[in-house]
Short mmCIF file of C-alpha atoms in Angstrom, two decimals:
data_model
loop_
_atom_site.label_atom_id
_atom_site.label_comp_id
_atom_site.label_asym_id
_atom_site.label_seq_id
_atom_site.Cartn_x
_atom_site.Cartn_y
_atom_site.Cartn_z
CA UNK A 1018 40.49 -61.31 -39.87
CA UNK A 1019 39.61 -64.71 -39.64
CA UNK A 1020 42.82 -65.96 -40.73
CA UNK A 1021 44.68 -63.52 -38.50
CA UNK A 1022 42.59 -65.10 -35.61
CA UNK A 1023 43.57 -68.51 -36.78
CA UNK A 1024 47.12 -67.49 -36.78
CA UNK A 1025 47.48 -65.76 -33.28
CA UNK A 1026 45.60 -68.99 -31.88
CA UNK A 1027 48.29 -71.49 -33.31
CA UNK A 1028 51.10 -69.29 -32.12
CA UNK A 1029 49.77 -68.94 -28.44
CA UNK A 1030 49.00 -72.65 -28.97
CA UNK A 1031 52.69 -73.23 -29.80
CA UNK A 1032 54.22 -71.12 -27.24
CA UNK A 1033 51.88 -73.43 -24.66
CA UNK A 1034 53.18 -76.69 -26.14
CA UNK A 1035 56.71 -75.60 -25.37
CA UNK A 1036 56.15 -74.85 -22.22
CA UNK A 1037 54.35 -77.74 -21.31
CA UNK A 1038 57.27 -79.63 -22.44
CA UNK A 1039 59.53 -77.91 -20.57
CA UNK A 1040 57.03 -77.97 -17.56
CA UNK A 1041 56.99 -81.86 -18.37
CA UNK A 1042 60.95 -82.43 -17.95
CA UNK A 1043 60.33 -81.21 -14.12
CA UNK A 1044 57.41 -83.43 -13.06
CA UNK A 1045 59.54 -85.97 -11.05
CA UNK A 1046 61.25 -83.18 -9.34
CA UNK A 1047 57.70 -81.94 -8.00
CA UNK A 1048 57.65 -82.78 -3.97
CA UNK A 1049 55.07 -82.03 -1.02
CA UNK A 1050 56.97 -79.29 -0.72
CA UNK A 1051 56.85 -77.51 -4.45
CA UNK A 1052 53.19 -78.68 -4.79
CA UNK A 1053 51.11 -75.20 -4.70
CA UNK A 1054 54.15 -73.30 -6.35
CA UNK A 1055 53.62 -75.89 -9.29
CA UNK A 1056 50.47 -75.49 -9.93
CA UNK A 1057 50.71 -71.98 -10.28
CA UNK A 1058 53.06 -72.74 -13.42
CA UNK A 1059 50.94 -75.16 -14.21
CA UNK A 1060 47.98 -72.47 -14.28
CA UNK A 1061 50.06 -70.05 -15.69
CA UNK A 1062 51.01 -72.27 -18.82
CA UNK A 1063 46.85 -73.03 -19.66
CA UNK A 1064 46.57 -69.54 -19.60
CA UNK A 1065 48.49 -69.42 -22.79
CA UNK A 1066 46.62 -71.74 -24.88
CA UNK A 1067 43.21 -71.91 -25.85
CA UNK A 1068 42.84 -75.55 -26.51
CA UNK A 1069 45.55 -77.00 -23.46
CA UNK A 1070 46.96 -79.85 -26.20
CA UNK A 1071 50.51 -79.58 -24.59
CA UNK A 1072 49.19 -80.11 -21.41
CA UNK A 1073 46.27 -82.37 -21.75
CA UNK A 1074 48.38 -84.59 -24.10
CA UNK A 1075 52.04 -84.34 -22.90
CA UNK A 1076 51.58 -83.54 -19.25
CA UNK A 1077 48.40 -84.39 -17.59
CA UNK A 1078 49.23 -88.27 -17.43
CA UNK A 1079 52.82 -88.28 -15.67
CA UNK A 1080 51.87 -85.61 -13.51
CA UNK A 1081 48.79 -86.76 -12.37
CA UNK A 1082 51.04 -89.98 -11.48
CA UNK A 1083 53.45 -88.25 -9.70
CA UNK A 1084 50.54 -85.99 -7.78
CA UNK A 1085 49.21 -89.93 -6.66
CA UNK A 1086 52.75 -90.80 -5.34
CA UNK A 1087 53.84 -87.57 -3.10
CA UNK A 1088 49.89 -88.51 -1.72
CA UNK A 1089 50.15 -92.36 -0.87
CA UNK A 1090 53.69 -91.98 0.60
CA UNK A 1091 51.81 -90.17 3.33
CA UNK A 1092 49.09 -92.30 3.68
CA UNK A 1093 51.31 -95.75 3.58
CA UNK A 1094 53.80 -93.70 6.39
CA UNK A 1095 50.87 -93.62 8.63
CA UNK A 1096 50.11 -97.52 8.15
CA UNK A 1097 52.78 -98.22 10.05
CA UNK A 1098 53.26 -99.17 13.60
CA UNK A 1099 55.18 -95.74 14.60
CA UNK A 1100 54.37 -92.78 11.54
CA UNK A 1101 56.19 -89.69 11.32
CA UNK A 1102 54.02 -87.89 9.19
CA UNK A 1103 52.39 -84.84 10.44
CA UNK A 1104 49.92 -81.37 9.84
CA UNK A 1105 52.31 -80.25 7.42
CA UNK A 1106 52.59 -83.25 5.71
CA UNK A 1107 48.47 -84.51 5.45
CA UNK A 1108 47.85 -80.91 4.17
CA UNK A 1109 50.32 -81.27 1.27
CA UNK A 1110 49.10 -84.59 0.32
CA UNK A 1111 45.66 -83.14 0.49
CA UNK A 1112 46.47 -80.39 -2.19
CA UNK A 1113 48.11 -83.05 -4.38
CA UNK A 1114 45.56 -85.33 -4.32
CA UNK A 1115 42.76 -81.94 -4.68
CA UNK A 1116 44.97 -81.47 -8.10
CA UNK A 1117 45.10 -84.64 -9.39
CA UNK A 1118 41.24 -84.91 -8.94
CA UNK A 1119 41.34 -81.60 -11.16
CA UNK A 1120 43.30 -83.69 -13.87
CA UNK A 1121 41.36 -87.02 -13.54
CA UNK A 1122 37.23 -85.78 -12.77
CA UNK A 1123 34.91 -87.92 -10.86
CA UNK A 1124 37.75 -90.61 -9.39
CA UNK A 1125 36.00 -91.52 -6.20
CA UNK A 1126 39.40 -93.10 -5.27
CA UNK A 1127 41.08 -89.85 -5.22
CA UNK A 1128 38.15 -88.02 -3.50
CA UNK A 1129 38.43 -90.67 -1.01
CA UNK A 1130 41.93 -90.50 -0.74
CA UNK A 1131 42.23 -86.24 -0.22
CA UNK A 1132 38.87 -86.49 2.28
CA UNK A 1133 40.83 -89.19 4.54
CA UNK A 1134 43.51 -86.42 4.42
CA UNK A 1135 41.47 -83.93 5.57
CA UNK A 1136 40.61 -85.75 8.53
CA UNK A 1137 43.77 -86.16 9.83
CA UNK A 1138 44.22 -82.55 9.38
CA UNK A 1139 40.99 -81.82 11.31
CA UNK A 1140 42.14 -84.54 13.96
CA UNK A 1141 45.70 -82.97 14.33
CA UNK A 1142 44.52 -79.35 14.68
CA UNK A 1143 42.22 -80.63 17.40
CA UNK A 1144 44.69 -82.40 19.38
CA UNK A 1145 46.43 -79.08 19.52
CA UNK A 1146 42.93 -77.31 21.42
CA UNK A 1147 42.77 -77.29 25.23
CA UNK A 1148 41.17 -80.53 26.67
CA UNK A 1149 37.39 -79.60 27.12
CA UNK A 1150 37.33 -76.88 24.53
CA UNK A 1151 34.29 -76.80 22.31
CA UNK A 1152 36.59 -76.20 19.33
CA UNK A 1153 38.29 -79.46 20.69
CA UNK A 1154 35.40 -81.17 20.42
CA UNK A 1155 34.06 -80.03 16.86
CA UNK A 1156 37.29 -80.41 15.00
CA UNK A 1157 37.52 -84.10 16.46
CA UNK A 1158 33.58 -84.46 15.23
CA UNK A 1159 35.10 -83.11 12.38
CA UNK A 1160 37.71 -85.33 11.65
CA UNK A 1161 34.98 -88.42 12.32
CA UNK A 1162 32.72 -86.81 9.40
CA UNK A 1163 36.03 -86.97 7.13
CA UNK A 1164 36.75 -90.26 7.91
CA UNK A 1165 33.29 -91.30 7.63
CA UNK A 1166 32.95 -90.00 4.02
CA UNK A 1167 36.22 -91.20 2.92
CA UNK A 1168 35.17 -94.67 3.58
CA UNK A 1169 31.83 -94.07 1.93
CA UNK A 1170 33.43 -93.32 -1.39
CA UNK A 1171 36.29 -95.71 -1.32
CA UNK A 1172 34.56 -99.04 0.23
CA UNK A 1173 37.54 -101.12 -0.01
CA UNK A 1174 39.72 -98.88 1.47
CA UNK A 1175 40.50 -99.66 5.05
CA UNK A 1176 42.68 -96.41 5.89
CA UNK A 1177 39.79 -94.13 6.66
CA UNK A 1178 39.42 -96.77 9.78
CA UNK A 1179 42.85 -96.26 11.20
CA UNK A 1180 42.02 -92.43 11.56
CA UNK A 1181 38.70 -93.53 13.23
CA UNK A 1182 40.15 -95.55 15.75
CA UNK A 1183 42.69 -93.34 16.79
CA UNK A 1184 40.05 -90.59 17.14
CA UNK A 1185 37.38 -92.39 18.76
CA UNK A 1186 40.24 -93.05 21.24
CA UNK A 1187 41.96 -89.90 21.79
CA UNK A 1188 38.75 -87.54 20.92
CA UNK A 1189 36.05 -89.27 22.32
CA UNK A 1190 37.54 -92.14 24.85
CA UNK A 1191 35.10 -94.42 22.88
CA UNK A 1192 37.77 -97.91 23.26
CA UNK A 1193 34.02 -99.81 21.74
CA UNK A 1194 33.83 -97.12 18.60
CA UNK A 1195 37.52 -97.70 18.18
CA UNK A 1196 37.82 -101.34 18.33
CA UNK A 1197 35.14 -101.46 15.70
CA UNK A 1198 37.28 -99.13 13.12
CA UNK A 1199 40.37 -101.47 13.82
CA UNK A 1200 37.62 -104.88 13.23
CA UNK A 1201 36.34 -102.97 9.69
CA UNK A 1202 39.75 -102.31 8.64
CA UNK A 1203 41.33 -105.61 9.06
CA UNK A 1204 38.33 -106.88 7.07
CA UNK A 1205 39.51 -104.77 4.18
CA UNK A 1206 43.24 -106.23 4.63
CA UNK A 1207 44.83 -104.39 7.29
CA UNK A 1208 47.06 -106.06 9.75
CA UNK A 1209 46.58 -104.56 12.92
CA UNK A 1210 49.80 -104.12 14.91
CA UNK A 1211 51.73 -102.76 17.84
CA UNK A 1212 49.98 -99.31 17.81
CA UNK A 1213 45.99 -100.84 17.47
CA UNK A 1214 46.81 -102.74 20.81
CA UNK A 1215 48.89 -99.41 22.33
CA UNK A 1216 45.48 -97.26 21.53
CA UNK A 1217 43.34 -99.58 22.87
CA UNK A 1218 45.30 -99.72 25.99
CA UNK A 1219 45.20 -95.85 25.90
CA UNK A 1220 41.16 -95.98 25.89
CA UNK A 1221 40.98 -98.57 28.34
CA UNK A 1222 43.69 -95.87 30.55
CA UNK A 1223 41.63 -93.32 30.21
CA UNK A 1224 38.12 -95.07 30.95
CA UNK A 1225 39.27 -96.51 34.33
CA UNK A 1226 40.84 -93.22 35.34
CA UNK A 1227 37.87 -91.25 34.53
CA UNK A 1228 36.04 -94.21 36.74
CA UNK A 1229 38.50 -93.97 39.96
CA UNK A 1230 38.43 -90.19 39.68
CA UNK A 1231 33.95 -90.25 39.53
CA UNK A 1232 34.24 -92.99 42.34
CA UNK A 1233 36.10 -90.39 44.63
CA UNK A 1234 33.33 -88.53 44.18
CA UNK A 1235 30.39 -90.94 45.54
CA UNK A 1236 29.51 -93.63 48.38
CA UNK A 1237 27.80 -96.54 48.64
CA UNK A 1238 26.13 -98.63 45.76
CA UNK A 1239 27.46 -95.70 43.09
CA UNK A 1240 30.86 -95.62 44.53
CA UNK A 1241 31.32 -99.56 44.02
CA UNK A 1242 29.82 -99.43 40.89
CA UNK A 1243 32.52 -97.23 39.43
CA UNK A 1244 35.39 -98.55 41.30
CA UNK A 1245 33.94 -101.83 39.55
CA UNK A 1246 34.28 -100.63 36.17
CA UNK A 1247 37.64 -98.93 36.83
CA UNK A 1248 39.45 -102.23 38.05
CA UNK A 1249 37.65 -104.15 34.98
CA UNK A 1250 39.22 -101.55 32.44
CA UNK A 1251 42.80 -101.65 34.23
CA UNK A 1252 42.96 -105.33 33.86
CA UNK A 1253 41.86 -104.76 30.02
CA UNK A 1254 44.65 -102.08 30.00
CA UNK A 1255 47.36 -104.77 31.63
CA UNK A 1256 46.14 -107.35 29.04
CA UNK A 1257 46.76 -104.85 26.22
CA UNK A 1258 50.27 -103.78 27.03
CA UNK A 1259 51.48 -106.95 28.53
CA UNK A 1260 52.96 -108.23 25.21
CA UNK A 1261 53.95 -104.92 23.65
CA UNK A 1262 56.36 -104.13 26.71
CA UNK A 1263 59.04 -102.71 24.40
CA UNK A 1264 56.94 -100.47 22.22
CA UNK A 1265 56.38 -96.63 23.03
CA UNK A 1266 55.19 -95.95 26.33
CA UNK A 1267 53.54 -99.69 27.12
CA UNK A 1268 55.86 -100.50 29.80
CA UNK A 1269 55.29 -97.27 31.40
CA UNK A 1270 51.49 -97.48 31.01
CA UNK A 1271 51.50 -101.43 32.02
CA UNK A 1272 52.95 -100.43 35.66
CA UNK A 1273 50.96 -97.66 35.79
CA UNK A 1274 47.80 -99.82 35.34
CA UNK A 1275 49.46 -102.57 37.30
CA UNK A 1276 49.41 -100.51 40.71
CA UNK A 1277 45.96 -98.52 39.89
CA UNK A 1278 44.36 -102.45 39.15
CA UNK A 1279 46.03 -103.23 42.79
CA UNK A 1280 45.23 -99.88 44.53
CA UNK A 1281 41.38 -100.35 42.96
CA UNK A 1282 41.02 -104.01 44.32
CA UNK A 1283 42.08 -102.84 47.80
CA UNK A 1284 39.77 -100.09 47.87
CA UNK A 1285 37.16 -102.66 46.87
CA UNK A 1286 37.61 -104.76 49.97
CA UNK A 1287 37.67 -102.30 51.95
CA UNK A 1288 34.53 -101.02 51.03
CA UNK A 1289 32.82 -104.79 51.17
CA UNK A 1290 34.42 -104.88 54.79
CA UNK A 1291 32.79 -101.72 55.51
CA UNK A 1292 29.45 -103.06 54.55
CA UNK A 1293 30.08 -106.68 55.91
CA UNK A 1294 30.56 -108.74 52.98
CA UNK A 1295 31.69 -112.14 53.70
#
């Protein structure tokens, strides 16, 4: 019996190596795309063996390579000034990187690496929520925790930072919050570009239109105050798009916060006329 036992095992065991072979001749050819499909075969073919040789010894490297690579092509698209990578395309680096950390345990790097991903995914699905929503809100909070953690286990890594900004910004309207994700990433290498200044300019936008619009709202001391802080955030929003006139929307944004700084500073006179300011 025993040696019937011993037999079966070393023909299952067999039958697994080929396959891994076989399974190892397609590696390169696995994509975003093919990603969950392939792990299914992958499943499928540890199934058959008791002890996983083919796999562990034939496979396991390469693939766990080629799991890394379909992962930082996403994450070096969106270092760039203008990235085209989107929901579908964070999620599917997410389950390669979730895969590779099954083939390579306890790699913070990795961990770090699929958690970063996850936050883009959380900051994507909440940019698609109506503006004031509470869901809105908690999948940007969210997408802050990934971030947050990402950086934790990967210290050096300064990607987890360009998420923050970007969702301090757009989530939160925090321009402070955000310019201190762009500072902590540059320190860890990043060259900040085009798009840091663009978002910026976006936070400052929105912060002296949310002024002007409270400002309508109130008289006297509180009214100034606010129109104050509106026309000091324009002119921060002219400095930022000034010298990126030809990227995205900055020259539309720059006249836009050229007249509001203009229409502000008249509106400020007139109130210190009203009152009899010299």
């Amino acid at each position: 019996m025993t040696l019937l036992s011993l037999v079966a095992v070393l023909a299952f065991e067999g039958a697994a190596w080929v396959a891994a072979e076989r399974f190892r001749d397609t590696v390169d050819a696995i994509d975003g795309r093919t990603v969950i499909e392939r792990k299914g075969d992958y499943d499928r073919i540890s199934g058959l063996g008791a002890l996983d040789l083919g796999l562990s010894w034939r496979v396991d490297g390469p693939l766990r390579e080629r799991l890394i690579s379909i992962a930082d092509a996403v994450i070096a698209d969106y270092r760039g000034e203008e990235p085209t990578v989107g929901a579908v395309e964070w999620r599917q680096a997410s389950d390669a990187l979730r895969w590779a950390q099954q083939l390579a345990p306890g790699d913070n790097s990795l961990r770090a690496r699929q958690v970063n991903c996850e936050g883009h995914e959380a900051r994507i699905a909440a940019q698609r929520q109506p503006r004031g929503s509470g869901l809105r809100r908690q999948l940007f909070a969210t997408a802050i925790a990934r971030f947050q953690r990402a950086a934790e286990l990967d210290a050096a890594s300064y990607d987890p930072y360009l998420g923050l900004s970007r969702t301090q910004v757009y989530g939160f309207d925090d321009v402070e919050a955000a310019t201190a994700a762009i500072t902590e990433a540059e320190k860890r290498g990043y060259h900040s570009s085009r798009r840091e200044r663009a978002q910026l300019g976006d936070g400052y936008l929105r912060r002296a239109e949310k002024s002007r619009r409270l400002a309508g709202s109130l008289s006297g001391e509180q009214r100034r105050r606010e129109l104050e802080h509106a026309h000091a955030a324009y002119g921060r929003c002219v400095e930022l798009f000034d010298p990126i006139i030809g990227f995205g929307n900055a020259a539309h944004n720059l006249e836009f916060c050229k007249r509001n700084l203009a229409a502000v500073a008249h509106a400020l006179d007139l109130d210190g006329a009203a009152v009899g300011e010299p």
